[in-house]
Amino acid sequence: MKVYIVVRETSSNNMFTGSSVLGVFADETSAKECAKKAHDLYVLAKSKDNTHKENCYITDSFLTIADDDAINLAKNACPKSDSFIHTTEESIYCKGFLEGYEHAVIKNE
């Protein structure tokens, strides 16, 4: 499945201040709307700090959901059976760890 990722990079006083993913979308129209909202926020931030700069861009990537064997192994690795909450192609998330989640990588060999 193709997904669209909206990324924002910011700087102030010619110093890099951060990069963040604003969202991951199933369609390009939604990604463009997210970028438009980011631009509106940029205009506001720029009015308060004229050295503030942002780069916002959309990139695309393909997302593949892991097969059932990998998901079942991931579920077994969670500390509690009901704590398994989300999977992507390369990761799972379990409740009950530091900051509420633990990130685990599934390696397919």
JSON list of C-alpha atoms in Angstrom, two decimals:
[
{"chain": "A", "resi": 1, "resn": "MET", "atom": "CA", "xyz": [0.00, 0.00, 0.00]},
{"chain": "A", "resi": 2, "resn": "LYS", "atom": "CA", "xyz": [1.38, 3.42, -0.93]},
{"chain": "A", "resi": 3, "resn": "VAL", "atom": "CA", "xyz": [1.38, 6.04, 1.84]},
{"chain": "A", "resi": 4, "resn": "TYR", "atom": "CA", "xyz": [2.23, 9.75, 1.79]},
{"chain": "A", "resi": 5, "resn": "ILE", "atom": "CA", "xyz": [4.39, 11.16, 4.59]},
{"chain": "A", "resi": 6, "resn": "VAL", "atom": "CA", "xyz": [4.43, 14.87, 5.48]},
{"chain": "A", "resi": 7, "resn": "VAL", "atom": "CA", "xyz": [7.72, 16.02, 7.04]},
{"chain": "A", "resi": 8, "resn": "ARG", "atom": "CA", "xyz": [8.58, 19.43, 8.53]},
{"chain": "A", "resi": 9, "resn": "GLU", "atom": "CA", "xyz": [12.08, 20.74, 9.23]},
{"chain": "A", "resi": 10, "resn": "THR", "atom": "CA", "xyz": [12.52, 23.99, 11.19]},
{"chain": "A", "resi": 11, "resn": "SER", "atom": "CA", "xyz": [15.30, 26.47, 11.91]},
{"chain": "A", "resi": 12, "resn": "SER", "atom": "CA", "xyz": [15.66, 29.77, 13.72]},
{"chain": "A", "resi": 13, "resn": "ASN", "atom": "CA", "xyz": [18.57, 32.21, 13.69]},
{"chain": "A", "resi": 14, "resn": "ASN", "atom": "CA", "xyz": [20.17, 30.00, 11.02]},
{"chain": "A", "resi": 15, "resn": "MET", "atom": "CA", "xyz": [20.28, 27.03, 13.43]},
{"chain": "A", "resi": 16, "resn": "PHE", "atom": "CA", "xyz": [18.44, 23.77, 12.82]},
{"chain": "A", "resi": 17, "resn": "THR", "atom": "CA", "xyz": [15.80, 23.35, 15.53]},
{"chain": "A", "resi": 18, "resn": "GLY", "atom": "CA", "xyz": [14.11, 20.10, 14.58]},
{"chain": "A", "resi": 19, "resn": "SER", "atom": "CA", "xyz": [12.44, 17.72, 12.19]},
{"chain": "A", "resi": 20, "resn": "SER", "atom": "CA", "xyz": [9.15, 15.93, 12.63]},
{"chain": "A", "resi": 21, "resn": "VAL", "atom": "CA", "xyz": [6.67, 13.77, 10.78]},
{"chain": "A", "resi": 22, "resn": "LEU", "atom": "CA", "xyz": [3.37, 15.61, 10.70]},
{"chain": "A", "resi": 23, "resn": "GLY", "atom": "CA", "xyz": [1.37, 12.66, 9.41]},
{"chain": "A", "resi": 24, "resn": "VAL", "atom": "CA", "xyz": [1.12, 9.54, 7.28]},
{"chain": "A", "resi": 25, "resn": "PHE", "atom": "CA", "xyz": [-1.79, 9.43, 4.85]},
{"chain": "A", "resi": 26, "resn": "ALA", "atom": "CA", "xyz": [-3.34, 6.90, 2.48]},
{"chain": "A", "resi": 27, "resn": "ASP", "atom": "CA", "xyz": [-3.99, 9.55, -0.19]},
{"chain": "A", "resi": 28, "resn": "GLU", "atom": "CA", "xyz": [-2.10, 12.51, -1.60]},
{"chain": "A", "resi": 29, "resn": "THR", "atom": "CA", "xyz": [-5.01, 14.92, -1.11]},
{"chain": "A", "resi": 30, "resn": "SER", "atom": "CA", "xyz": [-4.96, 14.43, 2.68]},
{"chain": "A", "resi": 31, "resn": "ALA", "atom": "CA", "xyz": [-1.18, 14.87, 2.73]},
{"chain": "A", "resi": 32, "resn": "LYS", "atom": "CA", "xyz": [-1.49, 18.15, 0.81]},
{"chain": "A", "resi": 33, "resn": "GLU", "atom": "CA", "xyz": [-4.12, 19.38, 3.27]},
{"chain": "A", "resi": 34, "resn": "CYS", "atom": "CA", "xyz": [-1.76, 18.59, 6.15]},
{"chain": "A", "resi": 35, "resn": "ALA", "atom": "CA", "xyz": [1.04, 20.52, 4.42]},
{"chain": "A", "resi": 36, "resn": "LYS", "atom": "CA", "xyz": [-1.33, 23.46, 3.88]},
{"chain": "A", "resi": 37, "resn": "LYS", "atom": "CA", "xyz": [-2.16, 23.53, 7.61]},
{"chain": "A", "resi": 38, "resn": "ALA", "atom": "CA", "xyz": [1.57, 23.42, 8.38]},
{"chain": "A", "resi": 39, "resn": "HIS", "atom": "CA", "xyz": [2.08, 26.41, 6.09]},
{"chain": "A", "resi": 40, "resn": "ASP", "atom": "CA", "xyz": [-0.66, 28.36, 7.91]},
{"chain": "A", "resi": 41, "resn": "LEU", "atom": "CA", "xyz": [1.14, 27.68, 11.22]},
{"chain": "A", "resi": 42, "resn": "TYR", "atom": "CA", "xyz": [4.44, 28.70, 9.62]},
{"chain": "A", "resi": 43, "resn": "VAL", "atom": "CA", "xyz": [3.00, 32.10, 8.62]},
{"chain": "A", "resi": 44, "resn": "LEU", "atom": "CA", "xyz": [1.94, 32.66, 12.24]},
{"chain": "A", "resi": 45, "resn": "ALA", "atom": "CA", "xyz": [5.34, 31.58, 13.63]},
{"chain": "A", "resi": 46, "resn": "LYS", "atom": "CA", "xyz": [7.15, 33.77, 11.08]},
{"chain": "A", "resi": 47, "resn": "SER", "atom": "CA", "xyz": [5.14, 36.81, 12.23]},
{"chain": "A", "resi": 48, "resn": "LYS", "atom": "CA", "xyz": [6.51, 36.31, 15.75]},
{"chain": "A", "resi": 49, "resn": "ASP", "atom": "CA", "xyz": [10.12, 35.46, 14.75]},
{"chain": "A", "resi": 50, "resn": "ASN", "atom": "CA", "xyz": [11.38, 36.76, 11.41]},
{"chain": "A", "resi": 51, "resn": "THR", "atom": "CA", "xyz": [14.38, 34.38, 11.54]},
{"chain": "A", "resi": 52, "resn": "HIS", "atom": "CA", "xyz": [12.06, 31.36, 11.67]},
{"chain": "A", "resi": 53, "resn": "LYS", "atom": "CA", "xyz": [12.30, 29.10, 8.59]},
{"chain": "A", "resi": 54, "resn": "GLU", "atom": "CA", "xyz": [10.57, 25.84, 7.69]},
{"chain": "A", "resi": 55, "resn": "ASN", "atom": "CA", "xyz": [10.78, 23.25, 4.97]},
{"chain": "A", "resi": 56, "resn": "CYS", "atom": "CA", "xyz": [7.71, 21.07, 4.60]},
{"chain": "A", "resi": 57, "resn": "TYR", "atom": "CA", "xyz": [7.61, 18.29, 2.05]},
{"chain": "A", "resi": 58, "resn": "ILE", "atom": "CA", "xyz": [5.64, 15.20, 1.09]},
{"chain": "A", "resi": 59, "resn": "THR", "atom": "CA", "xyz": [7.36, 11.93, 0.33]},
{"chain": "A", "resi": 60, "resn": "ASP", "atom": "CA", "xyz": [5.80, 8.60, -0.53]},
{"chain": "A", "resi": 61, "resn": "SER", "atom": "CA", "xyz": [6.66, 5.09, 0.52]},
{"chain": "A", "resi": 62, "resn": "PHE", "atom": "CA", "xyz": [5.17, 1.62, 0.32]},
{"chain": "A", "resi": 63, "resn": "LEU", "atom": "CA", "xyz": [3.83, 0.04, 3.50]},
{"chain": "A", "resi": 64, "resn": "THR", "atom": "CA", "xyz": [3.59, -3.73, 3.73]},
{"chain": "A", "resi": 65, "resn": "ILE", "atom": "CA", "xyz": [1.83, -5.37, 6.64]},
{"chain": "A", "resi": 66, "resn": "ALA", "atom": "CA", "xyz": [3.76, -8.26, 8.20]},
{"chain": "A", "resi": 67, "resn": "ASP", "atom": "CA", "xyz": [2.40, -11.76, 7.77]},
{"chain": "A", "resi": 68, "resn": "ASP", "atom": "CA", "xyz": [0.51, -13.52, 10.56]},
{"chain": "A", "resi": 69, "resn": "ASP", "atom": "CA", "xyz": [3.56, -15.48, 11.79]},
{"chain": "A", "resi": 70, "resn": "ALA", "atom": "CA", "xyz": [5.51, -12.29, 12.54]},
{"chain": "A", "resi": 71, "resn": "ILE", "atom": "CA", "xyz": [2.47, -10.69, 14.18]},
{"chain": "A", "resi": 72, "resn": "ASN", "atom": "CA", "xyz": [1.85, -13.75, 16.36]},
{"chain": "A", "resi": 73, "resn": "LEU", "atom": "CA", "xyz": [5.50, -13.77, 17.46]},
{"chain": "A", "resi": 74, "resn": "ALA", "atom": "CA", "xyz": [5.20, -10.09, 18.31]},
{"chain": "A", "resi": 75, "resn": "LYS", "atom": "CA", "xyz": [2.03, -10.66, 20.34]},
{"chain": "A", "resi": 76, "resn": "ASN", "atom": "CA", "xyz": [3.84, -13.35, 22.34]},
{"chain": "A", "resi": 77, "resn": "ALA", "atom": "CA", "xyz": [6.67, -10.90, 23.11]},
{"chain": "A", "resi": 78, "resn": "CYS", "atom": "CA", "xyz": [4.31, -8.39, 24.76]},
{"chain": "A", "resi": 79, "resn": "PRO", "atom": "CA", "xyz": [4.31, -8.44, 28.58]},
{"chain": "A", "resi": 80, "resn": "LYS", "atom": "CA", "xyz": [0.53, -8.97, 28.80]},
{"chain": "A", "resi": 81, "resn": "SER", "atom": "CA", "xyz": [-1.70, -10.68, 26.29]},
{"chain": "A", "resi": 82, "resn": "ASP", "atom": "CA", "xyz": [-4.04, -7.68, 25.96]},
{"chain": "A", "resi": 83, "resn": "SER", "atom": "CA", "xyz": [-1.24, -5.12, 25.59]},
{"chain": "A", "resi": 84, "resn": "PHE", "atom": "CA", "xyz": [-0.55, -5.71, 21.89]},
{"chain": "A", "resi": 85, "resn": "ILE", "atom": "CA", "xyz": [-1.93, -2.67, 20.07]},
{"chain": "A", "resi": 86, "resn": "HIS", "atom": "CA", "xyz": [-0.33, -1.94, 16.67]},
{"chain": "A", "resi": 87, "resn": "THR", "atom": "CA", "xyz": [1.89, -3.32, 13.94]},
{"chain": "A", "resi": 88, "resn": "THR", "atom": "CA", "xyz": [3.67, -1.97, 10.90]},
{"chain": "A", "resi": 89, "resn": "GLU", "atom": "CA", "xyz": [5.93, -3.81, 8.47]},
{"chain": "A", "resi": 90, "resn": "GLU", "atom": "CA", "xyz": [8.92, -3.51, 10.80]},
{"chain": "A", "resi": 91, "resn": "SER", "atom": "CA", "xyz": [7.65, -2.82, 14.30]},
{"chain": "A", "resi": 92, "resn": "ILE", "atom": "CA", "xyz": [5.12, -3.56, 17.01]},
{"chain": "A", "resi": 93, "resn": "TYR", "atom": "CA", "xyz": [3.97, -1.48, 19.94]},
{"chain": "A", "resi": 94, "resn": "CYS", "atom": "CA", "xyz": [3.09, -2.85, 23.37]},
{"chain": "A", "resi": 95, "resn": "LYS", "atom": "CA", "xyz": [1.59, -0.99, 26.32]},
{"chain": "A", "resi": 96, "resn": "GLY", "atom": "CA", "xyz": [3.20, -1.00, 29.74]},
{"chain": "A", "resi": 97, "resn": "PHE", "atom": "CA", "xyz": [6.77, 0.13, 29.15]},
{"chain": "A", "resi": 98, "resn": "LEU", "atom": "CA", "xyz": [8.64, 3.41, 29.46]},
{"chain": "A", "resi": 99, "resn": "GLU", "atom": "CA", "xyz": [6.42, 6.33, 28.34]},
{"chain": "A", "resi": 100, "resn": "GLY", "atom": "CA", "xyz": [3.59, 3.90, 27.79]},
{"chain": "A", "resi": 101, "resn": "TYR", "atom": "CA", "xyz": [5.00, 2.02, 24.81]},
{"chain": "A", "resi": 102, "resn": "GLU", "atom": "CA", "xyz": [7.88, -0.23, 23.88]},
{"chain": "A", "resi": 103, "resn": "HIS", "atom": "CA", "xyz": [9.11, -0.39, 20.32]},
{"chain": "A", "resi": 104, "resn": "ALA", "atom": "CA", "xyz": [10.23, -3.81, 19.11]},
{"chain": "A", "resi": 105, "resn": "VAL", "atom": "CA", "xyz": [11.75, -4.60, 15.73]},
{"chain": "A", "resi": 106, "resn": "ILE", "atom": "CA", "xyz": [10.80, -7.74, 13.81]},
{"chain": "A", "resi": 107, "resn": "LYS", "atom": "CA", "xyz": [13.65, -9.05, 11.72]},
{"chain": "A", "resi": 108, "resn": "ASN", "atom": "CA", "xyz": [12.69, -11.29, 8.82]},
{"chain": "A", "resi": 109, "resn": "GLU", "atom": "CA", "xyz": [15.46, -13.71, 7.97]}
]
